[in-house]
Amino acid sequence: MNSRLLAATLFALVFSPCAFAQTPELAAIARASGTPEIPGLKMVWLAPWGEPAKAHPWRNIIVHQTEGPAGSARGGAQAQSKSPTRRGVTVWVETDGTVYWAVAEHLVPTHGDGANRNDSKYIDNRATYRQVIGSNSIGVEFAGNFPDVTRGPTEAQIAAWKILVQVLRARYNIPLDRVYAHNWIDYKDARYCEGCALATMAREWGE
């Protein structure tokens, strides 16, 4: 297969909106309790789901990327599980696509930098400035962009994200336009746009 055909094939797989329409089965699973099996995801439950009505009222999703090496999501998630409110997130995604649910959903980890971006460089920040913050946003951390922080997510991470973002949105009733990259809402890192590719993908995949 030549490089152009390969690129076209990958583009079709990643960006075809019809491939990712939420199924009734997935919507039902997203409202479950405990440690459900989620088709297409390899989930490691360090904290089980409770009743959705008792979860923290998450209004947004913030996508992060950590500079840890491949394999670091497991350690990060375990440390987060032991100290839930430390700086970090609720959900961690390894380079092989494994998803670690680290924190009980009624607890609030410390993440984000206060929604301090107000320059509308990536998105219109009038609705996000000082408003899309850690206390109202569930965080998802994608590991593995060390030592090159500009390296994008792996194919396995993208495949997991296609399903995970649907689950999170369905479980917490989060609209598509409330999926944000860290750099969209914070003056975070001038070297690269943290989370931007993944947040863009989620929005382009659509409902």
JSON list of C-alpha atoms in Angstrom, two decimals:
[
{"chain": "A", "resi": 1, "resn": "MET", "atom": "CA", "xyz": [0.00, 0.00, 0.00]},
{"chain": "A", "resi": 2, "resn": "ASN", "atom": "CA", "xyz": [1.50, 3.36, -0.98]},
{"chain": "A", "resi": 3, "resn": "SER", "atom": "CA", "xyz": [1.76, 6.22, 1.47]},
{"chain": "A", "resi": 4, "resn": "ARG", "atom": "CA", "xyz": [-1.11, 8.24, -0.04]},
{"chain": "A", "resi": 5, "resn": "LEU", "atom": "CA", "xyz": [-3.48, 5.30, 0.06]},
{"chain": "A", "resi": 6, "resn": "LEU", "atom": "CA", "xyz": [-2.45, 4.51, 3.64]},
{"chain": "A", "resi": 7, "resn": "ALA", "atom": "CA", "xyz": [-3.03, 8.10, 4.69]},
{"chain": "A", "resi": 8, "resn": "ALA", "atom": "CA", "xyz": [-6.44, 8.14, 3.03]},
{"chain": "A", "resi": 9, "resn": "THR", "atom": "CA", "xyz": [-7.40, 4.88, 4.73]},
{"chain": "A", "resi": 10, "resn": "LEU", "atom": "CA", "xyz": [-6.35, 6.13, 8.17]},
{"chain": "A", "resi": 11, "resn": "PHE", "atom": "CA", "xyz": [-8.22, 9.40, 7.60]},
{"chain": "A", "resi": 12, "resn": "ALA", "atom": "CA", "xyz": [-11.39, 7.49, 6.70]},
{"chain": "A", "resi": 13, "resn": "LEU", "atom": "CA", "xyz": [-11.13, 5.34, 9.80]},
{"chain": "A", "resi": 14, "resn": "VAL", "atom": "CA", "xyz": [-10.49, 8.27, 12.13]},
{"chain": "A", "resi": 15, "resn": "PHE", "atom": "CA", "xyz": [-12.82, 10.90, 10.75]},
{"chain": "A", "resi": 16, "resn": "SER", "atom": "CA", "xyz": [-15.81, 9.02, 9.35]},
{"chain": "A", "resi": 17, "resn": "PRO", "atom": "CA", "xyz": [-18.69, 10.32, 11.49]},
{"chain": "A", "resi": 18, "resn": "CYS", "atom": "CA", "xyz": [-21.02, 7.40, 10.82]},
{"chain": "A", "resi": 19, "resn": "ALA", "atom": "CA", "xyz": [-18.58, 4.97, 12.41]},
{"chain": "A", "resi": 20, "resn": "PHE", "atom": "CA", "xyz": [-18.93, 6.48, 15.85]},
{"chain": "A", "resi": 21, "resn": "ALA", "atom": "CA", "xyz": [-22.63, 7.09, 16.33]},
{"chain": "A", "resi": 22, "resn": "GLN", "atom": "CA", "xyz": [-23.50, 6.20, 19.89]},
{"chain": "A", "resi": 23, "resn": "THR", "atom": "CA", "xyz": [-25.35, 2.90, 20.15]},
{"chain": "A", "resi": 24, "resn": "PRO", "atom": "CA", "xyz": [-28.21, 2.25, 22.60]},
{"chain": "A", "resi": 25, "resn": "GLU", "atom": "CA", "xyz": [-26.00, -0.42, 24.22]},
{"chain": "A", "resi": 26, "resn": "LEU", "atom": "CA", "xyz": [-23.18, 2.04, 24.84]},
{"chain": "A", "resi": 27, "resn": "ALA", "atom": "CA", "xyz": [-25.58, 4.65, 26.20]},
{"chain": "A", "resi": 28, "resn": "ALA", "atom": "CA", "xyz": [-27.00, 2.09, 28.64]},
{"chain": "A", "resi": 29, "resn": "ILE", "atom": "CA", "xyz": [-23.54, 1.00, 29.77]},
{"chain": "A", "resi": 30, "resn": "ALA", "atom": "CA", "xyz": [-22.59, 4.63, 30.32]},
{"chain": "A", "resi": 31, "resn": "ARG", "atom": "CA", "xyz": [-25.32, 4.90, 32.96]},
{"chain": "A", "resi": 32, "resn": "ALA", "atom": "CA", "xyz": [-24.28, 1.73, 34.81]},
{"chain": "A", "resi": 33, "resn": "SER", "atom": "CA", "xyz": [-22.65, 1.32, 38.21]},
{"chain": "A", "resi": 34, "resn": "GLY", "atom": "CA", "xyz": [-19.72, -0.82, 39.28]},
{"chain": "A", "resi": 35, "resn": "THR", "atom": "CA", "xyz": [-17.06, -1.93, 36.80]},
{"chain": "A", "resi": 36, "resn": "PRO", "atom": "CA", "xyz": [-18.89, -2.63, 33.55]},
{"chain": "A", "resi": 37, "resn": "GLU", "atom": "CA", "xyz": [-17.34, -4.15, 30.47]},
{"chain": "A", "resi": 38, "resn": "ILE", "atom": "CA", "xyz": [-17.27, -1.46, 27.78]},
{"chain": "A", "resi": 39, "resn": "PRO", "atom": "CA", "xyz": [-17.03, -2.90, 24.27]},
{"chain": "A", "resi": 40, "resn": "GLY", "atom": "CA", "xyz": [-13.88, -1.76, 22.52]},
{"chain": "A", "resi": 41, "resn": "LEU", "atom": "CA", "xyz": [-12.15, -0.54, 25.68]},
{"chain": "A", "resi": 42, "resn": "LYS", "atom": "CA", "xyz": [-9.63, -2.27, 27.90]},
{"chain": "A", "resi": 43, "resn": "MET", "atom": "CA", "xyz": [-10.64, -0.77, 31.25]},
{"chain": "A", "resi": 44, "resn": "VAL", "atom": "CA", "xyz": [-8.68, -1.05, 34.47]},
{"chain": "A", "resi": 45, "resn": "TRP", "atom": "CA", "xyz": [-10.95, 0.02, 37.32]},
{"chain": "A", "resi": 46, "resn": "LEU", "atom": "CA", "xyz": [-9.02, 1.46, 40.26]},
{"chain": "A", "resi": 47, "resn": "ALA", "atom": "CA", "xyz": [-12.25, 3.10, 41.41]},
{"chain": "A", "resi": 48, "resn": "PRO", "atom": "CA", "xyz": [-15.68, 1.74, 40.41]},
{"chain": "A", "resi": 49, "resn": "TRP", "atom": "CA", "xyz": [-18.55, 3.84, 39.18]},
{"chain": "A", "resi": 50, "resn": "GLY", "atom": "CA", "xyz": [-21.26, 4.71, 41.65]},
{"chain": "A", "resi": 51, "resn": "GLU", "atom": "CA", "xyz": [-24.77, 5.83, 40.83]},
{"chain": "A", "resi": 52, "resn": "PRO", "atom": "CA", "xyz": [-24.64, 8.50, 38.09]},
{"chain": "A", "resi": 53, "resn": "ALA", "atom": "CA", "xyz": [-26.92, 10.79, 40.09]},
{"chain": "A", "resi": 54, "resn": "LYS", "atom": "CA", "xyz": [-24.39, 10.82, 42.93]},
{"chain": "A", "resi": 55, "resn": "ALA", "atom": "CA", "xyz": [-21.42, 11.71, 40.74]},
{"chain": "A", "resi": 56, "resn": "HIS", "atom": "CA", "xyz": [-19.86, 15.15, 40.88]},
{"chain": "A", "resi": 57, "resn": "PRO", "atom": "CA", "xyz": [-21.74, 17.45, 38.47]},
{"chain": "A", "resi": 58, "resn": "TRP", "atom": "CA", "xyz": [-19.18, 17.39, 35.68]},
{"chain": "A", "resi": 59, "resn": "ARG", "atom": "CA", "xyz": [-19.97, 19.97, 32.99]},
{"chain": "A", "resi": 60, "resn": "ASN", "atom": "CA", "xyz": [-16.89, 19.73, 30.76]},
{"chain": "A", "resi": 61, "resn": "ILE", "atom": "CA", "xyz": [-14.16, 17.35, 29.60]},
{"chain": "A", "resi": 62, "resn": "ILE", "atom": "CA", "xyz": [-10.55, 18.56, 29.53]},
{"chain": "A", "resi": 63, "resn": "VAL", "atom": "CA", "xyz": [-8.02, 16.58, 27.49]},
{"chain": "A", "resi": 64, "resn": "HIS", "atom": "CA", "xyz": [-4.47, 16.52, 28.83]},
{"chain": "A", "resi": 65, "resn": "GLN", "atom": "CA", "xyz": [-1.20, 14.97, 27.65]},
{"chain": "A", "resi": 66, "resn": "THR", "atom": "CA", "xyz": [1.59, 14.06, 30.04]},
{"chain": "A", "resi": 67, "resn": "GLU", "atom": "CA", "xyz": [5.29, 14.10, 29.26]},
{"chain": "A", "resi": 68, "resn": "GLY", "atom": "CA", "xyz": [5.71, 10.72, 30.89]},
{"chain": "A", "resi": 69, "resn": "PRO", "atom": "CA", "xyz": [7.11, 7.88, 28.79]},
{"chain": "A", "resi": 70, "resn": "ALA", "atom": "CA", "xyz": [5.11, 4.96, 27.44]},
{"chain": "A", "resi": 71, "resn": "GLY", "atom": "CA", "xyz": [3.93, 2.92, 30.40]},
{"chain": "A", "resi": 72, "resn": "SER", "atom": "CA", "xyz": [3.55, 5.88, 32.74]},
{"chain": "A", "resi": 73, "resn": "ALA", "atom": "CA", "xyz": [-0.25, 6.01, 32.74]},
{"chain": "A", "resi": 74, "resn": "ARG", "atom": "CA", "xyz": [-0.45, 3.03, 35.07]},
{"chain": "A", "resi": 75, "resn": "GLY", "atom": "CA", "xyz": [1.83, 4.61, 37.66]},
{"chain": "A", "resi": 76, "resn": "GLY", "atom": "CA", "xyz": [0.11, 7.96, 37.36]},
{"chain": "A", "resi": 77, "resn": "ALA", "atom": "CA", "xyz": [-3.30, 6.41, 37.78]},
{"chain": "A", "resi": 78, "resn": "GLN", "atom": "CA", "xyz": [-2.20, 4.36, 40.79]},
{"chain": "A", "resi": 79, "resn": "ALA", "atom": "CA", "xyz": [-0.73, 7.42, 42.50]},
{"chain": "A", "resi": 80, "resn": "GLN", "atom": "CA", "xyz": [-3.91, 9.34, 41.74]},
{"chain": "A", "resi": 81, "resn": "SER", "atom": "CA", "xyz": [-6.01, 6.54, 43.17]},
{"chain": "A", "resi": 82, "resn": "LYS", "atom": "CA", "xyz": [-4.06, 6.67, 46.45]},
{"chain": "A", "resi": 83, "resn": "SER", "atom": "CA", "xyz": [-4.33, 10.47, 46.66]},
{"chain": "A", "resi": 84, "resn": "PRO", "atom": "CA", "xyz": [-7.41, 11.41, 44.61]},
{"chain": "A", "resi": 85, "resn": "THR", "atom": "CA", "xyz": [-7.30, 15.17, 45.00]},
{"chain": "A", "resi": 86, "resn": "ARG", "atom": "CA", "xyz": [-3.61, 15.56, 44.08]},
{"chain": "A", "resi": 87, "resn": "ARG", "atom": "CA", "xyz": [-2.70, 17.30, 40.82]},
{"chain": "A", "resi": 88, "resn": "GLY", "atom": "CA", "xyz": [-3.83, 14.92, 38.12]},
{"chain": "A", "resi": 89, "resn": "VAL", "atom": "CA", "xyz": [-7.01, 13.56, 36.57]},
{"chain": "A", "resi": 90, "resn": "THR", "atom": "CA", "xyz": [-9.77, 11.00, 36.91]},
{"chain": "A", "resi": 91, "resn": "VAL", "atom": "CA", "xyz": [-9.02, 9.00, 33.76]},
{"chain": "A", "resi": 92, "resn": "TRP", "atom": "CA", "xyz": [-5.63, 7.99, 32.32]},
{"chain": "A", "resi": 93, "resn": "VAL", "atom": "CA", "xyz": [-4.98, 6.50, 28.86]},
{"chain": "A", "resi": 94, "resn": "GLU", "atom": "CA", "xyz": [-1.85, 4.47, 28.12]},
{"chain": "A", "resi": 95, "resn": "THR", "atom": "CA", "xyz": [-0.10, 4.37, 24.74]},
{"chain": "A", "resi": 96, "resn": "ASP", "atom": "CA", "xyz": [-1.51, 0.88, 24.12]},
{"chain": "A", "resi": 97, "resn": "GLY", "atom": "CA", "xyz": [-5.06, 2.21, 24.62]},
{"chain": "A", "resi": 98, "resn": "THR", "atom": "CA", "xyz": [-5.56, 0.83, 28.14]},
{"chain": "A", "resi": 99, "resn": "VAL", "atom": "CA", "xyz": [-7.87, 3.13, 30.11]},
{"chain": "A", "resi": 100, "resn": "TYR", "atom": "CA", "xyz": [-7.36, 3.51, 33.88]},
{"chain": "A", "resi": 101, "resn": "TRP", "atom": "CA", "xyz": [-10.29, 4.89, 35.86]},
{"chain": "A", "resi": 102, "resn": "ALA", "atom": "CA", "xyz": [-8.36, 6.16, 38.84]},
{"chain": "A", "resi": 103, "resn": "VAL", "atom": "CA", "xyz": [-10.67, 8.26, 41.00]},
{"chain": "A", "resi": 104, "resn": "ALA", "atom": "CA", "xyz": [-14.20, 7.84, 42.32]},
{"chain": "A", "resi": 105, "resn": "GLU", "atom": "CA", "xyz": [-16.40, 10.11, 40.25]},
{"chain": "A", "resi": 106, "resn": "HIS", "atom": "CA", "xyz": [-17.68, 12.13, 43.21]},
{"chain": "A", "resi": 107, "resn": "LEU", "atom": "CA", "xyz": [-14.12, 13.30, 44.03]},
{"chain": "A", "resi": 108, "resn": "VAL", "atom": "CA", "xyz": [-12.37, 16.22, 42.32]},
{"chain": "A", "resi": 109, "resn": "PRO", "atom": "CA", "xyz": [-8.67, 15.96, 41.40]},
{"chain": "A", "resi": 110, "resn": "THR", "atom": "CA", "xyz": [-6.61, 19.11, 40.95]},
{"chain": "A", "resi": 111, "resn": "HIS", "atom": "CA", "xyz": [-6.06, 19.81, 37.26]},
{"chain": "A", "resi": 112, "resn": "GLY", "atom": "CA", "xyz": [-6.14, 22.72, 34.86]},
{"chain": "A", "resi": 113, "resn": "ASP", "atom": "CA", "xyz": [-4.64, 26.13, 35.47]},
{"chain": "A", "resi": 114, "resn": "GLY", "atom": "CA", "xyz": [-7.73, 28.13, 36.22]},
{"chain": "A", "resi": 115, "resn": "ALA", "atom": "CA", "xyz": [-8.92, 28.71, 32.64]},
{"chain": "A", "resi": 116, "resn": "ASN", "atom": "CA", "xyz": [-6.55, 31.64, 32.34]},
{"chain": "A", "resi": 117, "resn": "ARG", "atom": "CA", "xyz": [-6.49, 31.88, 28.53]},
{"chain": "A", "resi": 118, "resn": "ASN", "atom": "CA", "xyz": [-8.47, 34.84, 27.23]},
{"chain": "A", "resi": 119, "resn": "ASP", "atom": "CA", "xyz": [-6.86, 35.50, 23.85]},
{"chain": "A", "resi": 120, "resn": "SER", "atom": "CA", "xyz": [-9.22, 33.30, 21.79]},
{"chain": "A", "resi": 121, "resn": "LYS", "atom": "CA", "xyz": [-6.20, 31.84, 20.00]},
{"chain": "A", "resi": 122, "resn": "TYR", "atom": "CA", "xyz": [-7.74, 28.39, 19.52]},
{"chain": "A", "resi": 123, "resn": "ILE", "atom": "CA", "xyz": [-11.40, 28.83, 20.42]},
{"chain": "A", "resi": 124, "resn": "ASP", "atom": "CA", "xyz": [-13.61, 31.69, 21.56]},
{"chain": "A", "resi": 125, "resn": "ASN", "atom": "CA", "xyz": [-12.58, 32.06, 25.20]},
{"chain": "A", "resi": 126, "resn": "ARG", "atom": "CA", "xyz": [-15.47, 34.28, 26.25]},
{"chain": "A", "resi": 127, "resn": "ALA", "atom": "CA", "xyz": [-17.34, 31.19, 27.47]},
{"chain": "A", "resi": 128, "resn": "THR", "atom": "CA", "xyz": [-14.29, 29.51, 29.02]},
{"chain": "A", "resi": 129, "resn": "TYR", "atom": "CA", "xyz": [-12.24, 32.23, 30.73]},
{"chain": "A", "resi": 130, "resn": "ARG", "atom": "CA", "xyz": [-12.24, 31.46, 34.47]},
{"chain": "A", "resi": 131, "resn": "GLN", "atom": "CA", "xyz": [-15.24, 29.18, 33.85]},
{"chain": "A", "resi": 132, "resn": "VAL", "atom": "CA", "xyz": [-13.92, 25.83, 32.53]},
{"chain": "A", "resi": 133, "resn": "ILE", "atom": "CA", "xyz": [-11.91, 24.76, 35.55]},
{"chain": "A", "resi": 134, "resn": "GLY", "atom": "CA", "xyz": [-10.89, 21.57, 37.35]},
{"chain": "A", "resi": 135, "resn": "SER", "atom": "CA", "xyz": [-13.80, 21.65, 39.76]},
{"chain": "A", "resi": 136, "resn": "ASN", "atom": "CA", "xyz": [-16.39, 21.39, 36.99]},
{"chain": "A", "resi": 137, "resn": "SER", "atom": "CA", "xyz": [-14.41, 19.43, 34.39]},
{"chain": "A", "resi": 138, "resn": "ILE", "atom": "CA", "xyz": [-13.52, 15.75, 34.28]},
{"chain": "A", "resi": 139, "resn": "GLY", "atom": "CA", "xyz": [-9.92, 15.32, 33.15]},
{"chain": "A", "resi": 140, "resn": "VAL", "atom": "CA", "xyz": [-8.49, 12.70, 30.80]},
{"chain": "A", "resi": 141, "resn": "GLU", "atom": "CA", "xyz": [-4.69, 12.29, 30.62]},
{"chain": "A", "resi": 142, "resn": "PHE", "atom": "CA", "xyz": [-2.99, 10.69, 27.62]},
{"chain": "A", "resi": 143, "resn": "ALA", "atom": "CA", "xyz": [0.47, 9.39, 28.44]},
{"chain": "A", "resi": 144, "resn": "GLY", "atom": "CA", "xyz": [3.55, 8.88, 26.34]},
{"chain": "A", "resi": 145, "resn": "ASN", "atom": "CA", "xyz": [4.78, 12.03, 24.59]},
{"chain": "A", "resi": 146, "resn": "PHE", "atom": "CA", "xyz": [8.26, 11.83, 26.12]},
{"chain": "A", "resi": 147, "resn": "PRO", "atom": "CA", "xyz": [10.87, 12.85, 25.09]},
{"chain": "A", "resi": 148, "resn": "ASP", "atom": "CA", "xyz": [9.22, 14.60, 22.11]},
{"chain": "A", "resi": 149, "resn": "VAL", "atom": "CA", "xyz": [6.29, 16.59, 23.47]},
{"chain": "A", "resi": 150, "resn": "THR", "atom": "CA", "xyz": [5.09, 17.34, 19.94]},
{"chain": "A", "resi": 151, "resn": "ARG", "atom": "CA", "xyz": [4.46, 13.66, 19.25]},
{"chain": "A", "resi": 152, "resn": "GLY", "atom": "CA", "xyz": [0.77, 12.98, 18.83]},
{"chain": "A", "resi": 153, "resn": "PRO", "atom": "CA", "xyz": [-1.34, 10.25, 20.41]},
{"chain": "A", "resi": 154, "resn": "THR", "atom": "CA", "xyz": [-0.91, 6.66, 19.27]},
{"chain": "A", "resi": 155, "resn": "GLU", "atom": "CA", "xyz": [-3.43, 4.90, 17.05]},
{"chain": "A", "resi": 156, "resn": "ALA", "atom": "CA", "xyz": [-4.44, 2.79, 20.05]},
{"chain": "A", "resi": 157, "resn": "GLN", "atom": "CA", "xyz": [-5.09, 5.92, 22.11]},
{"chain": "A", "resi": 158, "resn": "ILE", "atom": "CA", "xyz": [-7.16, 7.43, 19.33]},
{"chain": "A", "resi": 159, "resn": "ALA", "atom": "CA", "xyz": [-9.22, 4.24, 19.04]},
{"chain": "A", "resi": 160, "resn": "ALA", "atom": "CA", "xyz": [-9.83, 4.24, 22.81]},
{"chain": "A", "resi": 161, "resn": "TRP", "atom": "CA", "xyz": [-10.71, 7.94, 22.79]},
{"chain": "A", "resi": 162, "resn": "LYS", "atom": "CA", "xyz": [-13.38, 7.42, 20.12]},
{"chain": "A", "resi": 163, "resn": "ILE", "atom": "CA", "xyz": [-15.29, 5.26, 22.57]},
{"chain": "A", "resi": 164, "resn": "LEU", "atom": "CA", "xyz": [-14.26, 6.87, 25.85]},
{"chain": "A", "resi": 165, "resn": "VAL", "atom": "CA", "xyz": [-15.41, 10.36, 24.89]},
{"chain": "A", "resi": 166, "resn": "GLN", "atom": "CA", "xyz": [-18.84, 8.98, 24.00]},
{"chain": "A", "resi": 167, "resn": "VAL", "atom": "CA", "xyz": [-19.06, 7.21, 27.34]},
{"chain": "A", "resi": 168, "resn": "LEU", "atom": "CA", "xyz": [-18.08, 10.31, 29.31]},
{"chain": "A", "resi": 169, "resn": "ARG", "atom": "CA", "xyz": [-20.48, 12.54, 27.41]},
{"chain": "A", "resi": 170, "resn": "ALA", "atom": "CA", "xyz": [-23.36, 10.11, 27.81]},
{"chain": "A", "resi": 171, "resn": "ARG", "atom": "CA", "xyz": [-22.70, 9.46, 31.50]},
{"chain": "A", "resi": 172, "resn": "TYR", "atom": "CA", "xyz": [-22.47, 13.11, 32.51]},
{"chain": "A", "resi": 173, "resn": "ASN", "atom": "CA", "xyz": [-24.66, 14.70, 29.81]},
{"chain": "A", "resi": 174, "resn": "ILE", "atom": "CA", "xyz": [-21.79, 16.79, 28.46]},
{"chain": "A", "resi": 175, "resn": "PRO", "atom": "CA", "xyz": [-22.42, 18.53, 25.13]},
{"chain": "A", "resi": 176, "resn": "LEU", "atom": "CA", "xyz": [-19.92, 18.07, 22.33]},
{"chain": "A", "resi": 177, "resn": "ASP", "atom": "CA", "xyz": [-18.84, 21.71, 22.42]},
{"chain": "A", "resi": 178, "resn": "ARG", "atom": "CA", "xyz": [-17.74, 21.25, 26.04]},
{"chain": "A", "resi": 179, "resn": "VAL", "atom": "CA", "xyz": [-14.87, 18.94, 25.13]},
{"chain": "A", "resi": 180, "resn": "TYR", "atom": "CA", "xyz": [-11.73, 21.08, 25.52]},
{"chain": "A", "resi": 181, "resn": "ALA", "atom": "CA", "xyz": [-7.99, 20.73, 25.07]},
{"chain": "A", "resi": 182, "resn": "HIS", "atom": "CA", "xyz": [-5.90, 21.99, 27.97]},
{"chain": "A", "resi": 183, "resn": "ASN", "atom": "CA", "xyz": [-4.16, 24.53, 25.77]},
{"chain": "A", "resi": 184, "resn": "TRP", "atom": "CA", "xyz": [-7.50, 25.86, 24.50]},
{"chain": "A", "resi": 185, "resn": "ILE", "atom": "CA", "xyz": [-8.41, 27.12, 27.95]},
{"chain": "A", "resi": 186, "resn": "ASP", "atom": "CA", "xyz": [-5.03, 27.70, 29.64]},
{"chain": "A", "resi": 187, "resn": "TYR", "atom": "CA", "xyz": [-1.74, 29.36, 28.77]},
{"chain": "A", "resi": 188, "resn": "LYS", "atom": "CA", "xyz": [-0.15, 25.96, 29.15]},
{"chain": "A", "resi": 189, "resn": "ASP", "atom": "CA", "xyz": [2.83, 25.12, 26.93]},
{"chain": "A", "resi": 190, "resn": "ALA", "atom": "CA", "xyz": [4.34, 27.14, 24.11]},
{"chain": "A", "resi": 191, "resn": "ARG", "atom": "CA", "xyz": [6.14, 24.11, 22.68]},
{"chain": "A", "resi": 192, "resn": "TYR", "atom": "CA", "xyz": [3.00, 22.33, 21.53]},
{"chain": "A", "resi": 193, "resn": "CYS", "atom": "CA", "xyz": [-0.77, 22.44, 21.86]},
{"chain": "A", "resi": 194, "resn": "GLU", "atom": "CA", "xyz": [-1.58, 20.05, 24.68]},
{"chain": "A", "resi": 195, "resn": "GLY", "atom": "CA", "xyz": [-4.64, 17.93, 23.96]},
{"chain": "A", "resi": 196, "resn": "CYS", "atom": "CA", "xyz": [-5.60, 19.91, 20.88]},
{"chain": "A", "resi": 197, "resn": "ALA", "atom": "CA", "xyz": [-5.52, 17.07, 18.34]},
{"chain": "A", "resi": 198, "resn": "LEU", "atom": "CA", "xyz": [-7.62, 14.80, 20.57]},
{"chain": "A", "resi": 199, "resn": "ALA", "atom": "CA", "xyz": [-10.20, 17.47, 21.42]},
{"chain": "A", "resi": 200, "resn": "THR", "atom": "CA", "xyz": [-10.44, 18.43, 17.75]},
{"chain": "A", "resi": 201, "resn": "MET", "atom": "CA", "xyz": [-10.99, 14.79, 16.79]},
{"chain": "A", "resi": 202, "resn": "ALA", "atom": "CA", "xyz": [-13.80, 14.45, 19.33]},
{"chain": "A", "resi": 203, "resn": "ARG", "atom": "CA", "xyz": [-15.58, 17.48, 17.95]},
{"chain": "A", "resi": 204, "resn": "GLU", "atom": "CA", "xyz": [-15.11, 16.44, 14.35]},
{"chain": "A", "resi": 205, "resn": "TRP", "atom": "CA", "xyz": [-16.41, 12.93, 15.02]},
{"chain": "A", "resi": 206, "resn": "GLY", "atom": "CA", "xyz": [-19.63, 14.60, 16.15]},
{"chain": "A", "resi": 207, "resn": "GLU", "atom": "CA", "xyz": [-22.60, 13.05, 17.89]}
]
